Each structure stands twice: as C-alpha cells, then as structure tokens.
Short mmCIF file of C-alpha atoms and ligand atoms in Angstrom, two decimals:
data_model
loop_
_atom_site.label_atom_id
_atom_site.label_comp_id
_atom_site.label_asym_id
_atom_site.label_seq_id
_atom_site.Cartn_x
_atom_site.Cartn_y
_atom_site.Cartn_z
CA UNK A 1 82.52 100.99 109.51
CA UNK A 2 80.46 102.17 106.57
CA UNK A 3 79.53 105.38 108.36
CA UNK A 4 83.25 105.99 108.95
CA UNK A 5 84.01 105.29 105.29
CA UNK A 6 81.22 107.60 104.09
CA UNK A 7 82.39 110.37 106.40
CA UNK A 8 85.93 109.97 105.20
CA UNK A 9 84.87 110.48 101.58
CA UNK A 10 82.39 113.28 102.35
CA UNK A 11 85.01 115.21 104.31
CA UNK A 12 87.68 114.66 101.67
CA UNK A 13 85.32 116.15 99.11
CA UNK A 14 84.31 119.04 101.34
CA UNK A 15 87.94 119.89 101.88
CA UNK A 16 88.25 120.15 98.12
CA UNK A 17 85.27 122.46 98.10
CA UNK A 18 82.79 119.91 96.77
CA UNK A 19 79.81 120.53 99.00
CA UNK A 20 76.69 118.51 99.86
CA UNK A 21 73.58 119.02 97.73
CA UNK A 22 70.16 119.26 99.33
CA UNK A 23 68.63 116.78 96.96
CA UNK A 24 69.82 114.05 94.54
CA UNK A 25 68.30 116.09 91.66
CA UNK A 26 70.72 118.92 92.38
CA UNK A 27 73.83 116.78 92.80
CA UNK A 28 76.70 116.61 90.32
CA UNK A 29 78.11 113.57 92.08
CA UNK A 30 76.21 110.80 93.83
CA UNK A 31 78.07 108.11 95.75
CA UNK A 32 76.34 105.03 97.03
CA UNK A 33 78.21 103.29 99.82
CA UNK A 34 77.15 99.67 100.13
CA UNK A 35 76.92 96.79 102.61
CA UNK A 36 76.43 93.18 101.49
CA UNK A 37 76.69 91.31 104.78
CA UNK A 38 73.25 89.84 104.15
CA UNK A 39 71.29 89.41 100.91
CA UNK A 40 68.72 91.97 102.11
CA UNK A 41 71.43 94.65 102.34
CA UNK A 42 72.72 93.80 98.87
CA UNK A 43 69.18 93.91 97.44
CA UNK A 44 68.64 97.34 98.97
CA UNK A 45 71.91 98.63 97.52
CA UNK A 46 71.01 97.39 94.06
CA UNK A 47 67.51 98.86 94.33
CA UNK A 48 69.00 102.26 95.16
CA UNK A 49 71.49 101.97 92.35
CA UNK A 50 68.73 101.18 89.85
CA UNK A 51 66.71 104.13 91.12
CA UNK A 52 69.57 106.45 90.10
CA UNK A 53 69.37 105.51 86.43
CA UNK A 54 66.61 108.04 85.54
CA UNK A 55 68.73 110.83 87.07
CA UNK A 56 71.70 109.79 84.97
CA UNK A 57 69.53 109.70 81.85
CA UNK A 58 68.20 113.18 82.54
CA UNK A 59 71.69 114.50 83.26
CA UNK A 60 74.52 112.62 81.51
CA UNK A 61 77.09 114.86 83.25
CA UNK A 62 76.05 113.47 86.63
CA UNK A 63 78.83 111.32 88.10
CA UNK A 64 77.59 108.19 89.83
CA UNK A 65 79.93 106.36 92.16
CA UNK A 66 79.62 102.98 93.80
CA UNK A 67 81.64 102.25 96.90
CA UNK A 68 81.98 99.63 99.60
CA UNK A 69 81.43 95.93 99.91
CA UNK A 70 79.30 95.54 96.78
CA UNK A 71 82.47 96.55 94.95
CA UNK A 72 84.98 94.84 97.23
CA UNK A 73 88.71 94.72 96.64
CA UNK A 74 88.83 92.29 93.76
CA UNK A 75 87.97 94.36 90.71
CA UNK A 76 84.67 95.29 89.20
CA UNK A 77 84.44 93.91 85.64
CA UNK A 78 81.12 92.20 86.32
CA UNK A 79 79.68 95.31 88.00
CA UNK A 80 80.78 97.55 85.12
CA UNK A 81 78.85 95.36 82.75
CA UNK A 82 75.78 95.15 84.96
CA UNK A 83 75.65 98.87 85.87
CA UNK A 84 77.03 100.76 82.85
CA UNK A 85 75.68 104.04 84.27
CA UNK A 86 78.14 103.91 87.15
CA UNK A 87 81.17 106.11 86.39
CA UNK A 88 83.47 105.11 89.20
CA UNK A 89 83.93 102.18 91.57
CA UNK A 90 85.77 102.22 94.88
CA UNK A 91 86.72 99.53 97.38
CA UNK A 92 85.64 99.90 101.03
CA UNK A 93 87.43 102.76 102.87
CA UNK A 94 89.00 104.10 99.65
CA UNK A 95 88.01 107.59 98.46
CA UNK A 96 90.90 107.79 96.00
CA UNK A 97 89.05 106.75 92.79
CA UNK A 98 86.53 109.58 93.28
CA UNK A 99 89.22 112.16 93.84
CA UNK A 100 91.16 110.93 90.83
CA UNK A 101 88.14 111.10 88.51
CA UNK A 102 87.18 114.56 89.74
CA UNK A 103 90.78 115.67 89.25
CA UNK A 104 90.71 114.49 85.65
CA UNK A 105 87.65 116.65 85.08
CA UNK A 106 89.36 119.82 86.31
CA UNK A 107 90.70 122.13 83.65
CA UNK A 108 94.47 121.98 83.19
CA UNK A 109 95.10 125.18 85.09
CA UNK A 110 93.49 123.80 88.22
CA UNK A 111 94.53 120.19 87.89
CA UNK A 112 97.93 120.63 89.54
CA UNK A 113 96.56 122.52 92.55
CA UNK A 114 93.74 120.00 92.85
CA UNK A 115 96.13 117.08 92.89
CA UNK A 116 98.23 118.66 95.61
CA UNK A 117 95.25 119.27 97.89
CA UNK A 118 93.78 115.88 97.06
CA UNK A 119 97.04 114.18 98.07
CA UNK A 120 97.02 116.06 101.34
CA UNK A 121 93.43 115.11 102.06
CA UNK A 122 94.05 111.45 101.20
CA UNK A 123 97.11 111.41 103.40
CA UNK A 124 95.06 112.49 106.40
CA UNK A 125 92.85 109.40 105.94
CA UNK A 126 90.19 109.30 108.67
CA UNK A 127 91.62 112.43 110.28
CA UNK A 128 89.97 114.82 107.84
CA UNK A 129 87.23 116.75 109.55
CA UNK A 130 85.29 119.83 108.68
CA UNK A 131 83.50 122.13 111.04
CA UNK A 132 80.33 121.60 109.05
CA UNK A 133 80.50 117.87 109.61
CA UNK A 134 81.85 117.39 113.09
CA UNK A 135 80.04 114.91 115.26
CA UNK A 136 80.06 114.26 118.99
CA UNK A 137 80.71 110.56 118.60
CA UNK A 138 83.25 109.71 115.90
CA UNK A 139 83.89 106.29 114.41
CA UNK A 140 87.58 105.63 113.97
CA UNK A 141 88.66 102.44 112.17
CA UNK A 142 91.80 100.94 113.70
CA UNK A 143 91.77 97.54 111.99
CA UNK A 144 90.75 97.26 108.34
CA UNK A 145 89.73 93.97 106.70
CA UNK A 146 89.53 90.59 108.42
CA UNK A 147 91.42 87.31 108.12
CA UNK A 148 89.28 85.10 110.33
CA UNK A 149 86.98 83.55 107.70
CA UNK A 150 83.90 82.61 109.72
CA UNK A 151 82.04 80.13 107.52
CA UNK A 152 79.11 82.49 106.84
CA UNK A 153 80.86 85.81 106.45
CA UNK A 154 81.54 87.68 103.22
CA UNK A 155 83.52 90.52 104.82
CA UNK A 156 87.05 89.05 104.43
CA UNK A 157 86.32 88.56 100.74
CA UNK A 158 85.17 92.17 100.30
CA UNK A 159 87.35 94.11 102.73
CA UNK A 160 90.51 92.09 102.29
CA UNK A 161 92.93 90.71 104.82
CA UNK A 162 93.38 92.13 108.28
CA UNK A 163 95.46 95.33 108.44
CA UNK A 164 95.96 97.17 111.72
CA UNK A 165 96.54 100.87 111.20
CA UNK A 166 99.60 102.55 112.71
CA UNK A 167 98.97 103.83 116.24
CA UNK A 168 100.84 107.05 115.40
CA UNK A 169 98.27 107.75 112.70
CA UNK A 170 95.30 106.73 114.86
CA UNK A 171 96.43 108.98 117.71
CA UNK A 172 96.88 111.97 115.45
CA UNK A 173 93.53 111.41 113.73
CA UNK A 174 91.89 111.07 117.14
CA UNK A 175 93.36 114.42 118.22
CA UNK A 176 92.05 116.11 115.09
CA UNK A 177 88.58 114.71 115.72
CA UNK A 178 88.62 115.94 119.32
CA UNK A 179 89.87 119.37 118.23
CA UNK A 180 86.84 119.53 115.97
CA UNK A 181 84.44 118.79 118.79
CA UNK A 182 84.31 115.02 119.17
CA UNK A 183 83.73 113.93 122.78
CA UNK A 184 83.59 110.20 122.12
CA UNK A 185 85.59 107.89 119.88
CA UNK A 186 84.40 104.48 118.77
CA UNK A 187 87.35 102.38 117.62
CA UNK A 188 86.38 99.97 114.89
CA UNK A 189 87.63 96.66 113.60
CA UNK A 190 86.07 93.38 112.50
CA UNK A 191 88.09 91.78 115.32
CA UNK A 192 89.10 94.92 117.12
CA UNK A 193 90.72 93.08 120.01
CA UNK A 194 93.33 91.74 117.56
CA UNK A 195 94.60 95.30 117.07
CA UNK A 196 98.36 95.38 116.46
CA UNK A 197 98.91 91.62 116.23
CA UNK A 198 99.69 91.87 112.51
CA UNK A 199 102.16 94.75 112.96
CA UNK A 200 105.46 93.74 114.54
CA UNK A 201 106.49 96.20 117.22
CA UNK A 202 103.10 97.94 117.28
CA UNK A 203 101.24 98.51 120.55
CA UNK A 204 98.16 96.40 121.33
CA UNK A 205 94.63 97.57 122.08
CA UNK A 206 95.06 97.96 125.88
CA UNK A 207 97.91 100.39 125.39
CA UNK A 208 96.18 102.18 122.52
CA UNK A 209 93.21 102.76 124.85
CA UNK A 210 95.52 104.21 127.49
CA UNK A 211 97.28 106.47 124.99
CA UNK A 212 94.00 107.72 123.53
CA UNK A 213 92.63 108.45 126.97
CA UNK A 214 95.40 111.04 127.46
CA UNK A 215 93.83 113.26 124.79
CA UNK A 216 92.45 116.29 126.54
CA UNK A 217 88.81 117.01 125.79
CA UNK A 218 88.10 113.41 124.85
CA UNK A 219 85.55 112.07 127.33
CA UNK A 220 84.59 108.60 126.21
CA UNK A 221 86.18 105.74 124.30
CA UNK A 222 84.45 102.64 123.02
CA UNK A 223 85.59 99.83 120.74
CA UNK A 224 83.91 97.15 118.65
CA UNK A 225 83.67 94.37 117.63
CA UNK A 226 85.53 91.90 119.84
CA UNK A 227 85.99 88.20 119.17
CA UNK A 228 85.75 85.96 122.27
CA UNK A 229 89.11 84.30 121.57
CA UNK A 230 91.02 87.57 121.60
CA UNK A 231 89.49 89.20 124.68
CA UNK A 232 92.47 88.98 127.00
CA UNK A 233 92.41 89.71 130.71
CA UNK A 234 94.81 92.54 129.97
CA UNK A 235 92.24 94.14 127.67
CA UNK A 236 89.42 93.62 130.14
CA UNK A 237 91.55 95.18 132.88
CA UNK A 238 92.44 98.13 130.64
CA UNK A 239 88.72 98.81 130.25
CA UNK A 240 88.20 98.51 134.01
CA UNK A 241 91.16 100.75 134.87
CA UNK A 242 90.88 103.48 132.24
CA UNK A 243 88.06 105.82 133.29
CA UNK A 244 87.44 107.18 129.79
CA UNK A 245 86.93 103.68 128.38
CA UNK A 246 83.24 102.94 128.75
CA UNK A 247 82.06 99.73 130.46
CA UNK A 248 80.45 98.21 127.41
CA UNK A 249 81.77 95.21 125.47
CA UNK A 250 80.42 94.02 122.12
CA UNK A 251 81.44 90.39 121.86
CA UNK A 252 79.34 88.27 119.49
CA UNK A 253 78.57 84.67 120.33
CA UNK A 254 76.70 83.95 117.02
CA UNK A 255 75.28 80.64 118.35
CA UNK A 256 75.00 78.75 121.62
CA UNK A 257 75.39 75.24 120.22
CA UNK A 258 78.84 73.68 120.04
CA UNK A 259 78.21 71.85 116.78
CA UNK A 260 76.87 74.99 115.09
CA UNK A 261 79.78 77.01 116.48
CA UNK A 262 82.18 74.48 115.02
CA UNK A 263 80.44 74.57 111.65
CA UNK A 264 80.58 78.36 111.77
CA UNK A 265 84.34 78.08 112.46
CA UNK A 266 84.12 80.43 115.40
CA UNK A 267 86.80 78.72 117.46
CA UNK A 268 85.16 78.54 120.91
CA UNK A 269 82.43 76.61 122.73
CA UNK A 270 79.24 77.53 124.55
CA UNK A 271 81.02 77.01 127.89
CA UNK A 272 84.00 79.13 126.88
CA UNK A 273 81.68 82.00 125.98
CA UNK A 274 79.88 81.66 129.32
CA UNK A 275 83.22 81.74 131.11
CA UNK A 276 84.25 84.82 129.17
CA UNK A 277 81.07 86.70 130.12
CA UNK A 278 81.66 85.79 133.74
CA UNK A 279 85.27 86.97 133.50
CA UNK A 280 84.22 90.30 131.96
CA UNK A 281 81.51 90.82 134.57
CA UNK A 282 83.87 89.89 137.38
CA UNK A 283 86.47 92.44 136.33
CA UNK A 284 84.42 95.40 135.06
CA UNK A 285 81.82 96.57 137.59
CA UNK A 286 78.46 97.44 136.03
CA UNK A 287 79.59 96.38 132.55
CA UNK A 288 77.05 95.88 129.78
CA UNK A 289 77.58 93.22 127.16
CA UNK A 290 76.37 93.13 123.58
CA UNK A 291 76.28 90.11 121.33
CA UNK A 292 75.35 89.10 117.78
CA UNK A 293 73.40 85.96 116.97
CA UNK A 294 72.64 84.26 113.68
CA UNK A 295 69.63 81.91 113.66
CA UNK A 296 69.05 79.25 111.03
CA UNK A 297 72.66 78.51 110.15
CA UNK A 298 72.89 75.34 107.99
CA UNK A 299 72.27 72.25 110.09
CA UNK A 300 70.86 74.18 113.07
CA UNK A 301 68.35 71.71 114.55
CA UNK A 302 65.59 72.64 116.95
CA UNK A 303 67.74 71.29 119.78
CA UNK A 304 70.71 73.36 118.62
CA UNK A 305 68.57 76.47 118.55
CA UNK A 306 67.36 75.69 122.07
CA UNK A 307 70.99 75.82 123.18
CA UNK A 308 71.27 79.34 121.80
CA UNK A 309 67.99 80.32 123.46
CA UNK A 310 69.14 78.89 126.77
CA UNK A 311 72.51 80.63 126.59
CA UNK A 312 70.85 83.99 126.02
CA UNK A 313 68.34 83.29 128.78
CA UNK A 314 71.04 82.32 131.28
CA UNK A 315 73.47 85.11 130.48
CA UNK A 316 70.96 87.97 130.38
CA UNK A 317 72.91 89.90 127.76
CA UNK A 318 72.22 93.64 127.60
CA UNK A 319 71.83 93.84 123.85
CA UNK A 320 71.58 91.15 121.19
CA UNK A 321 71.79 91.98 117.49
CA UNK A 322 69.81 89.22 115.81
CA UNK A 323 70.10 88.04 112.20
CA UNK A 324 68.64 85.27 110.09
CA UNK A 325 71.27 83.29 108.21
CA UNK A 326 71.74 84.51 104.66
CA UNK A 327 74.02 82.56 102.28
CA UNK A 328 76.70 84.84 100.87
CA UNK A 329 78.78 84.33 97.73
CA UNK A 330 82.32 82.98 98.17
CA UNK A 331 81.77 81.90 101.78
CA UNK A 332 82.48 78.39 103.03
CA UNK A 333 78.89 77.80 104.16
CA UNK A 334 77.43 78.97 100.85
CA UNK A 335 79.73 76.62 98.95
CA UNK A 336 79.55 73.55 101.14
CA UNK A 337 76.55 73.69 103.50
CA UNK A 338 72.95 73.58 102.25
CA UNK A 339 70.73 76.42 103.52
CA UNK A 340 68.37 73.87 105.07
CA UNK A 341 66.41 75.85 107.67
CA UNK A 342 63.25 77.27 106.07
CA UNK A 343 62.60 81.02 106.04
CA UNK A 344 59.52 80.52 108.26
CA UNK A 345 61.58 78.61 110.78
CA UNK A 346 64.35 81.23 110.73
CA UNK A 347 61.72 83.86 111.39
CA UNK A 348 60.19 81.85 114.23
CA UNK A 349 63.60 81.47 115.91
CA UNK A 350 64.38 85.14 115.35
CA UNK A 351 61.08 86.16 116.97
CA UNK A 352 61.61 83.77 119.88
CA UNK A 353 64.95 85.41 120.70
CA UNK A 354 63.53 88.87 120.15
CA UNK A 355 60.67 88.15 122.59
CA UNK A 356 63.12 86.78 125.14
CA UNK A 357 65.38 89.84 124.87
CA UNK A 358 62.44 92.20 125.19
CA UNK A 359 61.60 90.72 128.58
CA UNK A 360 65.18 90.34 129.80
CA UNK A 361 66.36 93.79 128.72
CA UNK A 362 63.14 95.34 129.99
CA UNK A 363 63.93 93.88 133.42
CA UNK A 364 67.58 94.92 133.29
CA UNK A 365 66.67 98.48 132.32
CA UNK A 366 64.04 98.76 135.02
CA UNK A 367 66.81 98.80 137.60
CA UNK A 368 67.84 102.22 136.27
CA UNK A 369 64.52 103.79 137.28
CA UNK A 370 65.13 106.69 139.65
CA UNK A 371 68.92 106.45 139.22
CA UNK A 372 71.27 109.20 138.11
CA UNK A 373 73.22 108.48 134.92
CA UNK A 374 75.83 110.65 133.19
CA UNK A 375 74.49 111.04 129.65
CA UNK A 376 76.50 112.33 126.70
CA UNK A 377 74.07 114.06 124.33
CA UNK A 378 74.73 113.49 120.63
CA UNK A 379 71.77 114.99 118.80
CA UNK A 380 68.09 115.71 118.99
CA UNK A 381 65.36 113.51 117.66
CA UNK A 382 61.64 114.37 117.38
CA UNK A 383 61.97 117.28 119.78
CA UNK A 384 63.95 115.38 122.40
CA UNK A 385 67.65 115.29 123.14
CA UNK A 386 69.19 111.91 122.54
CA UNK A 387 72.23 110.65 124.40
CA UNK A 388 73.86 107.58 125.85
CA UNK A 389 74.79 106.30 129.27
CA UNK A 390 78.27 104.84 129.87
CA UNK A 391 76.84 101.37 129.22
CA UNK A 392 75.50 102.60 125.87
CA UNK A 393 71.82 102.81 126.77
CA UNK A 394 69.84 105.34 124.77
CA UNK A 395 68.29 108.12 126.85
CA UNK A 396 65.80 110.75 125.70
CA UNK A 397 65.41 114.02 127.57
CA UNK A 398 63.15 117.01 126.97
CA UNK A 399 64.95 120.30 127.55
CA UNK A 400 65.05 123.83 126.18
CA UNK A 401 68.78 123.96 126.85
CA UNK A 402 71.22 123.22 124.07
CA UNK A 403 72.63 119.90 125.29
CA UNK A 404 74.58 119.10 122.14
CA UNK A 405 77.91 117.57 123.13
CA UNK A 406 77.32 117.97 126.86
CA UNK A 407 77.60 115.23 129.45
CA UNK A 408 74.95 115.79 132.13
CA UNK A 409 73.53 113.84 135.02
CA UNK A 410 70.09 112.60 134.15
CA UNK A 411 67.52 111.17 136.52
CA UNK A 412 65.86 108.21 134.82
CA UNK A 413 62.05 108.55 134.94
CA UNK A 414 60.95 105.84 132.49
CA UNK A 415 62.49 102.64 131.17
CA UNK A 416 61.68 100.30 128.31
CA UNK A 417 63.62 97.50 126.65
CA UNK A 418 65.10 99.69 123.91
CA UNK A 419 65.49 103.09 125.57
CA UNK A 420 65.19 105.17 128.73
CA UNK A 421 63.75 108.60 129.43
CA UNK A 422 64.76 111.07 132.04
CA UNK A 423 65.13 114.66 133.17
CA UNK A 424 68.22 116.76 133.82
CA UNK A 425 69.24 116.46 137.45
N1 SAH B 501 83.33 91.21 112.38
C1 SAH B 501 82.21 91.61 113.17
C2 SAH B 501 81.06 92.12 112.33
C3 SAH B 501 80.54 91.20 111.32
S1 SAH B 501 79.08 91.68 110.47
C4 SAH B 501 81.80 90.44 114.01
O1 SAH B 501 82.27 89.35 113.82
O2 SAH B 501 80.98 90.65 114.87
C5 SAH B 501 77.94 91.88 111.77
C6 SAH B 501 77.09 90.68 112.06
O3 SAH B 501 76.37 90.28 110.92
C7 SAH B 501 77.85 89.43 112.47
O4 SAH B 501 78.26 89.47 113.78
C8 SAH B 501 76.84 88.35 112.20
O5 SAH B 501 76.02 88.15 113.33
C9 SAH B 501 76.02 88.93 111.06
N2 SAH B 501 76.29 88.21 109.82
C10 SAH B 501 77.45 88.11 109.14
N3 SAH B 501 77.30 87.31 108.07
C11 SAH B 501 76.01 86.90 108.05
C12 SAH B 501 75.26 86.05 107.20
N4 SAH B 501 75.81 85.45 106.14
N5 SAH B 501 73.95 85.85 107.49
C13 SAH B 501 73.39 86.45 108.56
N6 SAH B 501 74.05 87.26 109.40
C14 SAH B 501 75.36 87.48 109.16
#
C-alpha cells in the first residue's frame, strides 16, 4: 500500500515536471513515506526524519515532506511541534498537500497553469503513470482504510474508515497501467475481500476480477489481503475460474489459539480457519496460501502458542509473514491488555515458527524441482533475472536475453525455502 502511495505521489510530481534527484543532497523536495504498523517501523521512520535535519540546515530552501501513517488522518499538531523542519504533512494516499505547497511557490504567471495540471493529475489518482516509472507489476489500491479494528492494529486509526473505490475508476486506472507496460496488477485493501460492501450498488470483488481480466495485455491479477470471514465461495470460485487471476491467496490467521483470536477480535476460530484453508484448496487446484502471524500477543501462554505452532504445522502454509507483537498507540490491546510476554520469549516463539516454516516450505518447494513453470520476469537482481511463478514463488534465472516483462517457461533446477532457480526452457 505504501509503495502504491509513493508511486502515486512520484508520478504526480513527474507529470508536473518535478523529476527525481540522484541523491538527497541534490533534491529540492524530499518526501518520507512512513509505516507505523510496529514500533520498529515507526522508529526507523523517525530516525530517517532526524537524519534529514542537517540537509535542511545546509539548505533552508529544501522542502521536507512527511507522508503516511506516521501522519495519519487526524491532524498533525504534535508532529509539527516535534519536527519543526518538516514543511508539509500528508495523510496516507494523499499527494494533494505537496502539490498545493509547490503550487504556492510558483510565480504568479505559472500558478494558474500549474493548478490546472495539478488538478488533472490529482483527478487521475492511482492511474497516473509515466514511461520513466512504469513497472511490470503494479499495485492498485481498491479499498482504502479499514473499519475492522483488530485489537492490536493501528491502521484504522491512521488510514481512516473503510472506503471502497469506484470500480469505474479502478478499471480505467488499470487500463492506463497496462497501456504503460504493466503485465500484472495487485489489488490492495486491508480487507480486500470486502471490496464494494460499503458502496451500495457497486460490484463485488469476484466481478471486479472478471472485469479486470478482460483488459487486453494484462496477464496476471492478484489481490491482498483477505480476511477469513469475508472469503466467500463465490470469490474462491472466481479465482479458480478466471485464468488471469493467479492461484495465490493471502489470508492471515494471526494466531491459532481460540482465546488469543478472541482477544485479538479476529472473529473466527482455529477450526474455522482450518476449514477455510481446506475449502480454498478443494476449489483452486495447486493454490498457494499465505498467512500472517503475530506471536506474543498479550496473554498468549505457552499452550496458546503451541496451538499456533500446531496449526501452522498441520496446514503446511506456503508462506507465513511472522511478527512479534508490538503495542501500538490508540489500539484496544495497548489500552487494555498488558504486554506480558517478554521480548526474549517473543523472539523464541518467532524463531520456532521461522524454523518450522523453513523446513515445511523447503519440502513444498522441492516438489517443483525439474518442473516447468511460467515465470513473469519483473526485474534483474545481482546479475540474474527475477520473476514469479503463478503461485508467487520467486525464481532467479541467468540469461543474456532481455526478459523484462516477459512470461517464459522455466525449468526449475534448484529449490530452497525462500526462492527457486531455473533455466529458460
Ligand atoms: N489488513 C491487513 C494488513 C495489516 S498489517 C491484514 O489484516 O492482514 C500487516 C500485518 O502486520 C498484520 O497482518 C499483522 O500480522 C501485523 N501487525 C499488525 N499490527 C501489529 C502489531 N501491533 N504488532 C505486531 N504485528 C502487527
């Protein structure tokens, strides 16, 4: 979501002829986009912000902007006081304050023309692209904000309530992205499977997937993140029946213990999650499933953690994004539940799951050895082409050909838990 927001701003600026600098020293405008989902992310953002102060001192004309969840949607009086060297603050997904400030700094002659182009660029929202900045896989937000209020999560507080975006707009933005070279779209939302539920008369995600798949030149569609309670059979079937929609579902469980799940306010049980995984696997052949897990949530006993471990062990999930619980301001758990699992214990649980996944995913990936997989190549990395299989596995290939943006059959010659290697078939 943050990558999508950063791209939106960068492209808006490029369309107004404000071009990237090679180095912060050469920049006239520096924007820091921020995540605060865990304390570590917030600390990193603040560290970066502090590191910009010497640049501002050396060059008072430098404009420094702060964007994203550190700012949030609720005003920035406290931030203005704490970071007086920041010139402009913007909520997540909102480039407008930057464009307004830059407009004010234009001379009068240009101001009118600037405002007209800026309005146009803002109107296009995520559909602004530039040839300089086109990417093979584009992130396209379809639901902004979140209204679920999981006990641990700061996102609803910072990104505001859930707002589905109009399908008309999404479809036109998607076409623009494809015209500019995108081969894959990743539809984004905090609970992406709730798409449309807040807009009377709007289509739902299954139909949006079908409509998007009609775009010529678009090869692959993905979406994340799903919430178990909103993954309908209709959605699962749409994935199974729409060839461009890739067989990969990101559906976080967060914990495998019913009491912890209740305290997290997730709204489902261990058994319901197991049933869902079975349902998805039964209906989408060869599907891969991703999940998120938080260890060390308040009150998570050793026995509760074992339930999470066992769930992961039984289900053999293809990818697990692991996190240690971090109390966040304004959340229910921060206010009412003591952070009572020690850091050492959180780390031990984190490592235990990591070790488990390494073995499980290593075994799952091994089955791909010698197989042919259609890989969409996105970029090159350390002299190798990097792409993904339909089930979102990373594949590295050595080749003198320019594979950028191509989908090619690759014979898998090596597998590990986190990536595969292969050669062009
Ligand atoms: N709405 C999406 C993304 C949320 S943020 C979803 O529900 O999946 C991505 C992940 O960060 C979450 O899934 C959760 O596992 C983790 N996370 C969120 N808040 C956290 C916190 N306070 N401490 C640790 N991890 C957290």
